[in-house]
Short mmCIF file of C-alpha atoms in Angstrom, two decimals:
data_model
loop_
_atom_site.label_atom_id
_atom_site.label_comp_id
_atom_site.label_asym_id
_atom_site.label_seq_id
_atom_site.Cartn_x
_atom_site.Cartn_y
_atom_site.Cartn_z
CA UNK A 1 12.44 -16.13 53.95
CA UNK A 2 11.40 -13.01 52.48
CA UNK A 3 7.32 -12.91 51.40
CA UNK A 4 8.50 -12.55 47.76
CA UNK A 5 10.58 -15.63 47.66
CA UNK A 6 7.54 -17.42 49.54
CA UNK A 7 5.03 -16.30 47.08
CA UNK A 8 7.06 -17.64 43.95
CA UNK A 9 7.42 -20.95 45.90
CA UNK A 10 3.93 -20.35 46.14
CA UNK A 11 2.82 -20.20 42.88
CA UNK A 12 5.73 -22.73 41.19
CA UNK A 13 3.80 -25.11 44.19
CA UNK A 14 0.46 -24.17 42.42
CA UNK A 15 1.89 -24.70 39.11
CA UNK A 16 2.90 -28.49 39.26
CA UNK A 17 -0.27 -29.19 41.11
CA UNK A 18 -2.38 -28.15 38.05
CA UNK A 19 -0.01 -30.03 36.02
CA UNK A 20 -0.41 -32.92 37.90
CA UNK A 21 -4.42 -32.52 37.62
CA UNK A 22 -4.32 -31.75 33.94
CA UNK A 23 -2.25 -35.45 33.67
CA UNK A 24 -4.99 -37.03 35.76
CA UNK A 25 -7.44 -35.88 34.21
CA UNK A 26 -6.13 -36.30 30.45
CA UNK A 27 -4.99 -40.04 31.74
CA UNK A 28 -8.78 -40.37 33.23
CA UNK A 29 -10.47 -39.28 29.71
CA UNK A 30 -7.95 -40.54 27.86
CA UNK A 31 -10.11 -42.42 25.73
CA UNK A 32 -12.85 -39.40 25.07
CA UNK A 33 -9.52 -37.19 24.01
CA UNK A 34 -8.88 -39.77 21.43
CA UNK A 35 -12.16 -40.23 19.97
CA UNK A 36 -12.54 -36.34 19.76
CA UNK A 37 -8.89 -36.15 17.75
CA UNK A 38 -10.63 -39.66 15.33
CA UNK A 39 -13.77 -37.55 14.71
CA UNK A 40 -13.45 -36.47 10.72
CA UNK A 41 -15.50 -33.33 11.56
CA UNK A 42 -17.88 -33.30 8.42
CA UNK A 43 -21.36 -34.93 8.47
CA UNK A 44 -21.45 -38.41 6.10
CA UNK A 45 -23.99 -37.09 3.76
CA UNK A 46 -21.82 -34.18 2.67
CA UNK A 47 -18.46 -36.68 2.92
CA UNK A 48 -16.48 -37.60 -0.46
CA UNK A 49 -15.39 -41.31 0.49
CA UNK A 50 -12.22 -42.65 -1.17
CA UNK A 51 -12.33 -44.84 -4.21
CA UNK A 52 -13.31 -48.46 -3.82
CA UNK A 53 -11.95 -51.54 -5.02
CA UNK A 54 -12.00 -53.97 -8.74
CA UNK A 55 -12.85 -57.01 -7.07
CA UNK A 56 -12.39 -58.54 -10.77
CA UNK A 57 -8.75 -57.68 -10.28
CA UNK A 58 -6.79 -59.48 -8.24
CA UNK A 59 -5.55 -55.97 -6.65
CA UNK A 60 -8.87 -56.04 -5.17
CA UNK A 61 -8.05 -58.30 -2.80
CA UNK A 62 -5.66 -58.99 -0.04
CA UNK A 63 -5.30 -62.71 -0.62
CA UNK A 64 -7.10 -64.56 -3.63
CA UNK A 65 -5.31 -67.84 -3.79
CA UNK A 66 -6.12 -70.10 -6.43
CA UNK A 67 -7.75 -74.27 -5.77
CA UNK A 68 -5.87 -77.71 -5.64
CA UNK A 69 -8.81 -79.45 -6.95
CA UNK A 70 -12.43 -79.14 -7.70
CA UNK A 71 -14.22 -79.70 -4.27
CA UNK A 72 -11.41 -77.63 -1.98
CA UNK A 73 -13.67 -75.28 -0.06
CA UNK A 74 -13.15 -71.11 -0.38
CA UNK A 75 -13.08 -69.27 2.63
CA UNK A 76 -14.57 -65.59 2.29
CA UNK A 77 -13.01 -63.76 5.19
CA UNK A 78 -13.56 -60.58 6.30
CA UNK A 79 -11.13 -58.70 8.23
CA UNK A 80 -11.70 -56.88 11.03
CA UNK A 81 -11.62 -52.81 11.82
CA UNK A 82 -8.08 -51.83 10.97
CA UNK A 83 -8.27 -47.50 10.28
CA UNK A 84 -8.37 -45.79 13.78
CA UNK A 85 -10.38 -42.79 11.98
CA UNK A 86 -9.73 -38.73 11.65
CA UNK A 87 -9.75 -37.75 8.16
CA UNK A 88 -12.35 -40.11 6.62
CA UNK A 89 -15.64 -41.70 7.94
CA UNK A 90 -14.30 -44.88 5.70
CA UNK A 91 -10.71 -45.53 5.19
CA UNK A 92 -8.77 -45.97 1.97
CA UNK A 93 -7.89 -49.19 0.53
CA UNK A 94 -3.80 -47.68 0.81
CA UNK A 95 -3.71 -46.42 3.94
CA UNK A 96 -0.19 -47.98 5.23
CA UNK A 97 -0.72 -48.55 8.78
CA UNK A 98 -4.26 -50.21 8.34
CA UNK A 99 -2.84 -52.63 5.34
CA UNK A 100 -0.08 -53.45 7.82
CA UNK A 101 -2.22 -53.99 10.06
CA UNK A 102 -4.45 -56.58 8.21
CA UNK A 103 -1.29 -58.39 6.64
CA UNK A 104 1.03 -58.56 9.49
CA UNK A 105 -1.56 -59.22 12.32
CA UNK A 106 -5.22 -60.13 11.31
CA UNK A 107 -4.85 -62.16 8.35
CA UNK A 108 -1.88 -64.36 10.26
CA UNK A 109 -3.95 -64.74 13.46
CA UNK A 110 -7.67 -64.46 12.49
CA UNK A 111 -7.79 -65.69 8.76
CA UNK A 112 -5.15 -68.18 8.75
CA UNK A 113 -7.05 -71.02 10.90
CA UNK A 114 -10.00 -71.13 8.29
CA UNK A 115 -7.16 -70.99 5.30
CA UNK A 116 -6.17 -74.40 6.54
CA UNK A 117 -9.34 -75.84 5.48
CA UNK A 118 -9.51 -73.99 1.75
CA UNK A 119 -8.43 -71.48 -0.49
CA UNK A 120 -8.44 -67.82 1.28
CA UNK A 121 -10.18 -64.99 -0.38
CA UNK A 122 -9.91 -61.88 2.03
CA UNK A 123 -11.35 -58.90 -0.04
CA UNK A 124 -10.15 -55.36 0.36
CA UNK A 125 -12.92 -53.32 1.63
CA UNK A 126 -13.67 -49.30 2.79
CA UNK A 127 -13.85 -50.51 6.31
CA UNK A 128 -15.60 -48.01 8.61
CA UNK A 129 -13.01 -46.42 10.89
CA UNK A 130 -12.79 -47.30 14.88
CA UNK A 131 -14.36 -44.25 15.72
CA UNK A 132 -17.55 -45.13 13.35
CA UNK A 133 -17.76 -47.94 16.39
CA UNK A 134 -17.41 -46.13 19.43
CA UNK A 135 -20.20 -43.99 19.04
CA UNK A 136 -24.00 -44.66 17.30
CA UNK A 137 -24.46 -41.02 15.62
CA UNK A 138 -26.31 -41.39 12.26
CA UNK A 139 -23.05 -40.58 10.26
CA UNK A 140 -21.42 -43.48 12.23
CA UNK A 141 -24.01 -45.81 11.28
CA UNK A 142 -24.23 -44.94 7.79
CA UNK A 143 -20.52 -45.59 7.65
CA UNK A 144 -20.88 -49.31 8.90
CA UNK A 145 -23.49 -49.61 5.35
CA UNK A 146 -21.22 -47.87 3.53
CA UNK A 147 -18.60 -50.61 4.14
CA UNK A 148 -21.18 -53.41 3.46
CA UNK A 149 -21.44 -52.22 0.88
CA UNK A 150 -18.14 -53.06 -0.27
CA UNK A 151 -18.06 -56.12 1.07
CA UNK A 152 -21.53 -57.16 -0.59
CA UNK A 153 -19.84 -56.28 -3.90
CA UNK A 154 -16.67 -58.53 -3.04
CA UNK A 155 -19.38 -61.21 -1.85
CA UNK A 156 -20.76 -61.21 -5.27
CA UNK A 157 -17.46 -61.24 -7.36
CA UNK A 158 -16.45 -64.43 -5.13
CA UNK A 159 -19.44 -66.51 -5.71
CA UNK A 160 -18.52 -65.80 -9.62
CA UNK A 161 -15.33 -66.65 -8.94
CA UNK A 162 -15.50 -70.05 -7.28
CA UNK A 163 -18.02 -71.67 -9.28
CA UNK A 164 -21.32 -72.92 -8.60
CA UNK A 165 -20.86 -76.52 -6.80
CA UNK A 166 -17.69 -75.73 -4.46
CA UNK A 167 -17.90 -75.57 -1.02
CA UNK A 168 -17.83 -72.43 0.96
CA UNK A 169 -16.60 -71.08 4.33
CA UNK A 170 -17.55 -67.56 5.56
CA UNK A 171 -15.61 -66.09 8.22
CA UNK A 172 -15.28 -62.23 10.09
CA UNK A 173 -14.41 -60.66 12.52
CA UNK A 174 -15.40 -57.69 14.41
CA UNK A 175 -16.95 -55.16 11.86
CA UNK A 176 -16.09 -58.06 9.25
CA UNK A 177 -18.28 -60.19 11.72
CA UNK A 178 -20.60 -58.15 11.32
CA UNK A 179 -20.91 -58.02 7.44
CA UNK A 180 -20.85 -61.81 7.32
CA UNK A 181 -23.56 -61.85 9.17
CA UNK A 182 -25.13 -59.25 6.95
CA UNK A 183 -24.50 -61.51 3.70
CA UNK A 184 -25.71 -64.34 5.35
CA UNK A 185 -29.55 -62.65 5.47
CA UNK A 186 -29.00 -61.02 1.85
CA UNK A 187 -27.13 -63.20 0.03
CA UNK A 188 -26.54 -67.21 1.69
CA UNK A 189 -30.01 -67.79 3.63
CA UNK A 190 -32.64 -67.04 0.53
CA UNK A 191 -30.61 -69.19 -2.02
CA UNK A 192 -31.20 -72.93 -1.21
CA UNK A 193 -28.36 -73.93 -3.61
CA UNK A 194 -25.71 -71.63 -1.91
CA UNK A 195 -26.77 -72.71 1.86
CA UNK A 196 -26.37 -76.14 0.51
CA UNK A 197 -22.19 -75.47 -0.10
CA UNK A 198 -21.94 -73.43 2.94
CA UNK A 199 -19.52 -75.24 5.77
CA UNK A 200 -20.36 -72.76 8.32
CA UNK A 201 -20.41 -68.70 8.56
CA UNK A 202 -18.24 -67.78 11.62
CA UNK A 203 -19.35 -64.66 12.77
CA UNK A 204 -16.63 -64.11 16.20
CA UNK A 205 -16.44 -60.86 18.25
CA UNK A 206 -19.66 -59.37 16.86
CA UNK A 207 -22.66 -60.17 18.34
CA UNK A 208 -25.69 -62.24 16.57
CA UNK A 209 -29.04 -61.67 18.16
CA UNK A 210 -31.25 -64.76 18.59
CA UNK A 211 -33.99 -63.11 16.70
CA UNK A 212 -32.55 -63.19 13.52
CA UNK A 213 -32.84 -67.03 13.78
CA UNK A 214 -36.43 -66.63 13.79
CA UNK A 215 -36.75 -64.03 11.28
CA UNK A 216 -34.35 -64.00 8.33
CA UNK A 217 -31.95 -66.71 9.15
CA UNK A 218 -34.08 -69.59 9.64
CA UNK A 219 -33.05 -71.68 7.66
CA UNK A 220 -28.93 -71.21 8.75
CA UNK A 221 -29.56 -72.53 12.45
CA UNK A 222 -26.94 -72.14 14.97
CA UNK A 223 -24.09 -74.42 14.84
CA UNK A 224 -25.29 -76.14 18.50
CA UNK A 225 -23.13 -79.45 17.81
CA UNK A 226 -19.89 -80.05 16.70
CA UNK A 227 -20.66 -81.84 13.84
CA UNK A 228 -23.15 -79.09 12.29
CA UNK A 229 -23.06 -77.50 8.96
CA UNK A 230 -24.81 -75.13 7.03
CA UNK A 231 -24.97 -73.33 10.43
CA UNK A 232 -23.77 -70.11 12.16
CA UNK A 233 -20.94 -70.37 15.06
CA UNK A 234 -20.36 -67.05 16.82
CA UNK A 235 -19.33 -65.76 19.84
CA UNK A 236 -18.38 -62.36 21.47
CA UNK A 237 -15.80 -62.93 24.27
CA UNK A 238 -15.04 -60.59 27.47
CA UNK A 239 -12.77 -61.36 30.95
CA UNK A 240 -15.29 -61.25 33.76
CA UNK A 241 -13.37 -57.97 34.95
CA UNK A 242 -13.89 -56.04 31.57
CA UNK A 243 -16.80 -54.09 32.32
CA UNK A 244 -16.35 -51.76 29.71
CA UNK A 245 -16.50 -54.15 27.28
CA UNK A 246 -19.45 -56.24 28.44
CA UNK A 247 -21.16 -53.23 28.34
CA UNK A 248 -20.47 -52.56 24.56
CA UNK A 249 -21.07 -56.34 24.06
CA UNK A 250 -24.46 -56.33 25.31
CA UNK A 251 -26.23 -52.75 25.22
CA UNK A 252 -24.33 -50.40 23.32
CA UNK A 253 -23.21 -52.47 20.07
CA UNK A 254 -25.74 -52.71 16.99
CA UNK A 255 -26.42 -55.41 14.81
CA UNK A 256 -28.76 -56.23 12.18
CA UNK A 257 -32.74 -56.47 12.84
CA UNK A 258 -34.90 -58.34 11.32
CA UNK A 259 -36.88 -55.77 9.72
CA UNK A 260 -33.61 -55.17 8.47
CA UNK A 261 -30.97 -52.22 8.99
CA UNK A 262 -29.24 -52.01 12.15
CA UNK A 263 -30.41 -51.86 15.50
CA UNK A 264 -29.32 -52.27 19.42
CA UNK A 265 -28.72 -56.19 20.74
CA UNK A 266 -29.81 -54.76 24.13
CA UNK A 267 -32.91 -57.41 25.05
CA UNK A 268 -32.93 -59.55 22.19
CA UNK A 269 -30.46 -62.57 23.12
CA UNK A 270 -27.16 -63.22 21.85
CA UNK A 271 -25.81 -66.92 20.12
CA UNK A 272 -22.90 -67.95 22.33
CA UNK A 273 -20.89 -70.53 21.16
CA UNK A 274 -18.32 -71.97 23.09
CA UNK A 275 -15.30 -72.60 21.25
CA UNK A 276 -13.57 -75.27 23.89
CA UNK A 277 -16.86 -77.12 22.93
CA UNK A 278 -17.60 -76.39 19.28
CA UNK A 279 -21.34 -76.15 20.57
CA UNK A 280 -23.87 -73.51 21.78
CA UNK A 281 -23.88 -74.67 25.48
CA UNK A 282 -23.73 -72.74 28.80
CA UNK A 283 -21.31 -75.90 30.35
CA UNK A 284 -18.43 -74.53 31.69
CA UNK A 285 -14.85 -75.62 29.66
CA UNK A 286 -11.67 -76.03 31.38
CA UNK A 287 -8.32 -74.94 30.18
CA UNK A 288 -7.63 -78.65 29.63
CA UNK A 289 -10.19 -78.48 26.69
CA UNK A 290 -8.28 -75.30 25.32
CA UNK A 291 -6.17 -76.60 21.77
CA UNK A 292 -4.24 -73.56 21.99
CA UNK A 293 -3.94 -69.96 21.11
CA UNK A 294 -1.82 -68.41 18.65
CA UNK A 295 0.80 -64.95 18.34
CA UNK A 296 1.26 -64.90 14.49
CA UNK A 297 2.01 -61.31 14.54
CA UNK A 298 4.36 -60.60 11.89
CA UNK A 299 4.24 -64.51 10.15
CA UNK A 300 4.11 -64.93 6.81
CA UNK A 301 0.96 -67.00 5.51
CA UNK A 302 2.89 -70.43 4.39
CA UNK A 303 4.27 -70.58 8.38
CA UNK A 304 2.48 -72.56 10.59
CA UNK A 305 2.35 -70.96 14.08
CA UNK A 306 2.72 -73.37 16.73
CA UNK A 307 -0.06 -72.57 19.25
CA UNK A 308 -0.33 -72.27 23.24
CA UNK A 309 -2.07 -74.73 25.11
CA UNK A 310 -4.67 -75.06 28.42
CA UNK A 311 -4.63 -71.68 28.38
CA UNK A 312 -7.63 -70.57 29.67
CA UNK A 313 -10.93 -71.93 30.31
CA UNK A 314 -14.20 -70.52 28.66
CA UNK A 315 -18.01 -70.74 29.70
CA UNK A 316 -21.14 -69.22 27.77
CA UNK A 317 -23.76 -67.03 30.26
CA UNK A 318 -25.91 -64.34 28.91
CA UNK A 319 -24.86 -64.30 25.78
CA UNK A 320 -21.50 -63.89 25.76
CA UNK A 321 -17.82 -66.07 25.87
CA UNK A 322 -16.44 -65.60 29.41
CA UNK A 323 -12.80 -66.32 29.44
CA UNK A 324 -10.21 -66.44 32.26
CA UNK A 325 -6.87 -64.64 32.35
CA UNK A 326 -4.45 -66.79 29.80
CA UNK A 327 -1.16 -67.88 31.60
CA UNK A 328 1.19 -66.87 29.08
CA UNK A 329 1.45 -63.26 28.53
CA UNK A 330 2.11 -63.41 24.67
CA UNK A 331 -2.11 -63.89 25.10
CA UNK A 332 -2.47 -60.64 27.21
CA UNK A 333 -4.61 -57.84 25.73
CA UNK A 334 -1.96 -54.60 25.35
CA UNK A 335 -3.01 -51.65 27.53
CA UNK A 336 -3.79 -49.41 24.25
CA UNK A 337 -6.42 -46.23 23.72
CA UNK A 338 -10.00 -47.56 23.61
CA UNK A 339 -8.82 -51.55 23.41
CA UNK A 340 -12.76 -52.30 24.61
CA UNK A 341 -12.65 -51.61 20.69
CA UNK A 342 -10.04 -53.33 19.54
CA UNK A 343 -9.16 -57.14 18.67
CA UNK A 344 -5.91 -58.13 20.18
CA UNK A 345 -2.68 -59.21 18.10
CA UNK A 346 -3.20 -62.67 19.32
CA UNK A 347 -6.26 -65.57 18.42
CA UNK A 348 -6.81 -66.77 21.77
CA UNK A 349 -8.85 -69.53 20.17
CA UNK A 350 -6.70 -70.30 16.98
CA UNK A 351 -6.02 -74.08 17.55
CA UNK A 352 -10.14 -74.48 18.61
CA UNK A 353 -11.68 -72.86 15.49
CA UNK A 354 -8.80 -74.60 13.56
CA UNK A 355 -10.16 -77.64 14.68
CA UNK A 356 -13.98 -76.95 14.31
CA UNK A 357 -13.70 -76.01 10.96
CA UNK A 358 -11.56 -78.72 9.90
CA UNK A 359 -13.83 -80.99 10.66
CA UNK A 360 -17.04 -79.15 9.96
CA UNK A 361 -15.65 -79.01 6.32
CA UNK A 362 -15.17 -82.78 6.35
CA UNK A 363 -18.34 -83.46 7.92
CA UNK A 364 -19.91 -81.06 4.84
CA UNK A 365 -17.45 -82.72 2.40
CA UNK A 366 -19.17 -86.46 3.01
CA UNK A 367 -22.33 -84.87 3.13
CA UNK A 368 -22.69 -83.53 -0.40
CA UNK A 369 -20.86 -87.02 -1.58
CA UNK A 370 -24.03 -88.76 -0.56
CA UNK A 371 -26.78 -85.67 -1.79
CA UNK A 372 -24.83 -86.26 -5.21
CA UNK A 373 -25.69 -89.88 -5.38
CA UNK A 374 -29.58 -89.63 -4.34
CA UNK A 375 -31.44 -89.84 -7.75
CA UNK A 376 -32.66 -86.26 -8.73
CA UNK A 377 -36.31 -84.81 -7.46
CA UNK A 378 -38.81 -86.10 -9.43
CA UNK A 379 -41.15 -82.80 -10.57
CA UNK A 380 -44.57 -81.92 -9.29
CA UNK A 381 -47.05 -84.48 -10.58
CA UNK A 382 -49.62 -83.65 -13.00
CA UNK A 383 -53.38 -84.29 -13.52
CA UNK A 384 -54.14 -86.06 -16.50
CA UNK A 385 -57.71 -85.86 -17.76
CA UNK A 386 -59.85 -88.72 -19.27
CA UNK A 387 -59.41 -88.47 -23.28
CA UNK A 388 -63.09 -88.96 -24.89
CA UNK A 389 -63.77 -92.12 -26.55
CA UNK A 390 -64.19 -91.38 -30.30
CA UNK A 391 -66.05 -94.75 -32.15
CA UNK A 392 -64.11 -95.71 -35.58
CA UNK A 393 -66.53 -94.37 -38.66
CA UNK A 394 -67.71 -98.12 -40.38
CA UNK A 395 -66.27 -98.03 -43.65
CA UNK A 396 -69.27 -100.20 -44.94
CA UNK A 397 -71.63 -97.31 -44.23
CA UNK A 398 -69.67 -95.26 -47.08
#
């Protein structure tokens, strides 16, 4: 073989190998390629957001159904991250993948099992993209408030809404778990008349720091029975393999502080509420407990998914929802960029938090039947003081 064939052979040899090192490494960094292509390249301060929603108007909202009757609870839900991220910090209310997105997978799997128990209300929000969540720059973090924002606004347009006596349900996930839990501290826990219609907030896949609960959320207590209400069930779920994501879970993710704003959950506890248990406990569940989880990808909101059963069982340590493996593999997170980030198209625990609030909104419902026969407070008292003595003039003196 003559040297120049050898050196060609050479160099094609040479060629594929750094082909086959570039594909490594792109498939090892994979997820740091796609968060550089998600980064909108322009600091927040200087960043024209897109226009926000009417929450007056019924466009305003993905689902505002109307009431059967005058005590049917309303369910505020809060969907979860939906825009992946590139052009805007915040994404627009018409973006067609993310409103796919919500309607064909998070509003059948994640809303529907509290819209069992009243009428839905899921607003329409500037959500802060993924990538605003897999990093904690300043312009990420001001994007998170930016979307509370939104959803403070839709907060306030449902309590107008809905009345002033009706029960209420919140519920989010994800970044929408984490503006629940933001309304619960500025809106629900200072207003003794609205924690009195409150169900339960359900704040899942976001974590709540214990500290909160002796700060500004004392008086919404952790739902640590069952039977609870005018509580706050959350939990933030991981496989015992997924050390990515336990890491997010416990050190990198922010939530609020009680000195308000946001701030890292590293060190400061995290409510874990098992959902095979509908109680804060560190007991380990079997997958006999398990009512089923739920594929509604794709289901319209009138059809009632039929869900999975003794799937997996579940068991609270540190802080966070351990879960094992589910046996069927409809209830297998996709291998997709970043999915540490990501909810999965499935409610693992649909048929559980069906259940819990259910009967949490019964439980709620009997309770306010008996507040509204108790006879009403009777006010402070009041001092009276002595009234002088004042003889009656004699007439015969005149």
């Amino acid at each position: 073989m003559s040297p120049t064939v050898i050196a060609r052979h050479v160099f094609l040899f040479a060629c594929i190998a750094f082909a086959v090192l570039l594909i490594a490494a792109g498939w090892v960094l994979r997820d740091q390629v796609y968060r550089t292509f998600q980064d909108p390249g322009v600091p927040f301060q200087t960043y024209t957001p897109p226009p926000g929603a009417d929450y007056a108007d019924e466009a305003g909202w993905y689902v505002r159904e109307g009431f059967s009757d005058e005590d049917e609870p309303a369910v505020f839900f809060v969907h979860p991250t939906t825009y992946s991220g590139g052009a805007n910090w915040n994404g627009q209310l018409d973006k067609p993948r993310s409103v796919e997105m919500v309607t064909s997978v998070m509003l059948p799997n994640y809303a529907a099992p509290f819209a069992n128990s009243g009428a839905l209300f899921a607003p329409r929000y500037r959500q802060a993209s993924l990538y605003a969540f897999m990093n904690n720059r300043e312009d990420s973090v001001r994007a998170r408030l930016f979307a509370y924002g939104d959803i403070q606004r839709a907060f306030d347009a449902f309590t107008q809404q809905i009345g002033d006596s009706r029960p209420i349900i919140l519920a989010g996930y994800g970044q929408g778990g984490l503006d629940v839990l933001g309304l619960l501290i500025d809106r629900v826990a200072g207003d003794e008349a609205l924690t009195a219609r409150l169900v339960a907030a359900y704040v899942i896949e976001s974590p709540v720091p214990l500290d909160l609960f002796t700060g500004p959320l004392q008086s919404l207590p952790p739902c640590t029975t069952p039977e609870a209400v005018r509580c706050v069930y959350g939990f933030s779920s991981a496989m015992p393999s997924e050390e990515g994501r336990l890491h997010i879970l416990t050190e990198r993710a922010m939530s609020w502080a009680p000195e308000g704003g946001l701030d890292f959950v590293d060190g400061r506890g995290l409510l874990c509420v098992n959902p095979l248990l509908s109680a804060v406990s560190n007991d380990y569940a079997s997958a006999r407990q398990h009512r089923g989880g739920v594929a509604a990808e794709g289901l319209d909101g009138d059809v009632v998914p039929a869900p999975i059963p003794a799937q997996t069982g579940a068991q609270c340590a540190d802080g966070v929802l351990f879960f094992e493996q589910p046996r069927s593999r409809a209830l297998h997170r996709p291998h997709r960029l970043v999915e540490d980030y990501r909810l999965p198209p499935f409610n693992l625990f649909y048929e559980d938090i069906r259940f819990d609030v259910t009967r949490r909104s019964f439980n709620l419902a009997a309770i306010l039947q008996d507040e509204r026969q108790w006879a009403p407070p009777l006010d402070a008292p009041e001092a009276i003081e002595d009234a002088p003595v004042i003889p009656i003039p004699d007439g015969r003196r005149y």
